[in-house]
Amino acid sequence: MRTARFVVWADRKLHKAFGGRVSLVALAGLPSLRLTTTGRKSGLPRGTNLLYYPRGGDFVLTASNWGRRHDPAWALNLRAHPKCAVALAGRPVDVVARELHGEEYDAMWRELLAFWPGYEMEQREAARRLPVFVLTRVAR
């Protein structure tokens, strides 16, 4: 979490240099995507590279924000505008986001911890419940 700024900076550079086909998360052998949301205040496209949990045909995102005490901007944007896009290896996919709550959240949280145990450390550091979103493909 201490290297978050460097990782985000380097990941942006890799994304730009390789047209979205390379990311630090992917180089580490983990699934990554580029999420493009609509800014809740600006209305402009906002992109960020993220680790995701592949679940069937869906993409599951955890708004850990590297263990910071507040939700990342992309989570706030998804709540305001759930229609968004992801890019996998530079290829865009239209999706719609849905935030999980209650028992559905609890069940997914257990799956997420089995997938990436680091979320537990990030949640402890953040001292907040980490929001979880399921992104489902929509027809173009």
Coordinates of C-alpha atoms in Angstrom, one line a residue:
M1 CA 0.0 0.0 0.0
R2 CA 3.0 2.3 0.5
T3 CA 3.9 1.9 -3.1
A4 CA 0.4 2.7 -4.4
R5 CA 1.4 6.0 -6.0
F6 CA 4.3 4.5 -7.9
V7 CA 2.2 1.5 -9.0
V8 CA -0.6 3.7 -10.3
W9 CA 1.8 6.0 -12.1
A10 CA 3.7 3.1 -13.7
D11 CA 0.5 1.3 -14.6
R12 CA -0.7 4.5 -16.4
K13 CA 2.5 4.7 -18.3
L14 CA 2.3 1.0 -19.3
H15 CA -1.3 1.4 -20.4
K16 CA -0.5 4.3 -22.6
A17 CA 2.7 2.8 -24.1
F18 CA 1.1 -0.6 -24.9
G19 CA -2.5 0.5 -25.8
G20 CA -4.0 -1.2 -22.8
R21 CA -2.5 -4.6 -23.5
V22 CA -0.1 -4.5 -20.6
S23 CA -0.5 -3.7 -16.9
L24 CA 1.4 -4.3 -13.7
V25 CA -1.4 -6.4 -12.3
A26 CA -1.4 -8.6 -15.4
L27 CA 2.4 -8.8 -15.3
A28 CA 2.0 -10.2 -11.8
G29 CA -0.2 -12.9 -13.2
L30 CA -3.5 -11.5 -12.0
P31 CA -6.6 -10.4 -14.0
S32 CA -6.7 -6.7 -14.7
L33 CA -9.0 -4.4 -16.7
R34 CA -9.3 -0.8 -17.4
L35 CA -12.6 0.7 -16.1
T36 CA -14.0 3.8 -17.7
T37 CA -16.7 5.5 -15.8
T38 CA -18.5 8.8 -16.2
G39 CA -17.4 11.4 -13.7
R40 CA -20.2 12.1 -11.3
K41 CA -19.4 15.9 -11.3
S42 CA -17.8 16.5 -14.6
G43 CA -19.7 14.1 -16.8
L44 CA -16.3 13.3 -18.5
P45 CA -14.9 9.8 -19.0
R46 CA -12.6 8.7 -16.2
G47 CA -10.3 5.6 -16.6
T48 CA -8.4 3.5 -14.1
N49 CA -6.7 0.2 -14.2
L50 CA -7.9 -2.3 -11.6
L51 CA -7.6 -5.9 -10.4
Y52 CA -10.8 -7.8 -10.9
Y53 CA -12.3 -11.1 -9.9
P54 CA -13.6 -13.0 -12.9
R55 CA -16.9 -14.7 -12.0
G56 CA -18.6 -16.4 -14.9
G57 CA -19.0 -13.7 -17.5
D58 CA -19.1 -10.9 -14.9
F59 CA -16.3 -8.7 -13.5
V60 CA -16.2 -8.2 -9.8
L61 CA -14.5 -5.0 -8.5
T62 CA -13.5 -4.3 -4.9
A63 CA -13.3 -0.6 -4.0
S64 CA -10.3 -1.0 -1.6
N65 CA -8.5 2.2 -2.7
W66 CA -5.3 0.7 -1.5
G67 CA -6.5 0.7 2.1
R68 CA -7.4 4.4 2.2
R69 CA -10.2 5.5 4.5
H70 CA -12.4 6.7 1.7
D71 CA -13.9 5.0 -1.4
P72 CA -12.1 5.6 -4.7
A73 CA -13.6 8.1 -7.1
W74 CA -14.5 5.3 -9.6
A75 CA -16.8 3.8 -7.0
L76 CA -18.6 7.1 -6.5
N77 CA -18.8 7.5 -10.2
L78 CA -20.4 4.0 -10.6
R79 CA -23.0 4.8 -8.0
A80 CA -24.0 7.9 -9.9
H81 CA -23.7 6.4 -13.4
P82 CA -23.7 2.5 -13.4
K83 CA -23.4 2.2 -17.2
C84 CA -19.7 2.1 -17.9
A85 CA -17.1 0.2 -19.9
V86 CA -14.2 -2.1 -19.2
A87 CA -11.3 -2.9 -21.5
L88 CA -9.6 -6.2 -21.5
A89 CA -6.2 -6.2 -23.2
G90 CA -7.3 -3.0 -24.9
R91 CA -10.7 -4.4 -26.1
P92 CA -13.8 -2.5 -24.9
V93 CA -16.8 -4.2 -23.3
D94 CA -19.9 -2.3 -22.3
V95 CA -21.1 -3.2 -18.8
V96 CA -23.5 -2.1 -16.1
A97 CA -22.5 -2.0 -12.5
R98 CA -24.4 -3.1 -9.4
E99 CA -23.2 -2.7 -5.9
L100 CA -23.7 -5.7 -3.6
H101 CA -25.3 -5.5 -0.2
G102 CA -26.4 -7.8 2.6
E103 CA -26.1 -11.6 2.2
E104 CA -25.0 -11.2 -1.4
Y105 CA -22.1 -9.0 -0.3
D106 CA -21.2 -11.4 2.5
A107 CA -21.1 -14.4 0.1
M108 CA -19.0 -12.5 -2.5
W109 CA -16.7 -11.2 0.2
R110 CA -15.8 -14.7 1.2
E111 CA -15.1 -15.5 -2.5
L112 CA -13.0 -12.4 -2.9
L113 CA -10.8 -13.2 0.1
A114 CA -10.2 -16.7 -1.3
F115 CA -9.2 -15.0 -4.6
W116 CA -7.1 -12.2 -3.1
P117 CA -6.4 -12.4 0.6
G118 CA -4.8 -8.9 0.5
Y119 CA -8.3 -7.4 0.6
E120 CA -8.5 -8.3 4.3
M121 CA -5.4 -6.3 5.0
E122 CA -6.7 -3.4 2.9
Q123 CA -10.1 -3.5 4.8
R124 CA -8.3 -3.5 8.1
E125 CA -6.1 -0.5 7.1
A126 CA -9.1 1.4 5.6
A127 CA -11.3 0.8 8.7
R128 CA -14.3 0.6 6.5
R129 CA -16.4 -2.0 4.7
L130 CA -15.0 -2.2 1.1
P131 CA -17.7 -1.8 -1.5
V132 CA -18.0 -4.5 -4.0
F133 CA -19.5 -4.1 -7.5
V134 CA -20.5 -6.7 -10.1
L135 CA -20.2 -5.5 -13.7
T136 CA -22.4 -7.4 -16.2
R137 CA -21.9 -7.2 -19.9
V138 CA -24.6 -5.5 -22.0
A139 CA -25.3 -5.8 -25.7
R140 CA -23.9 -3.0 -27.8

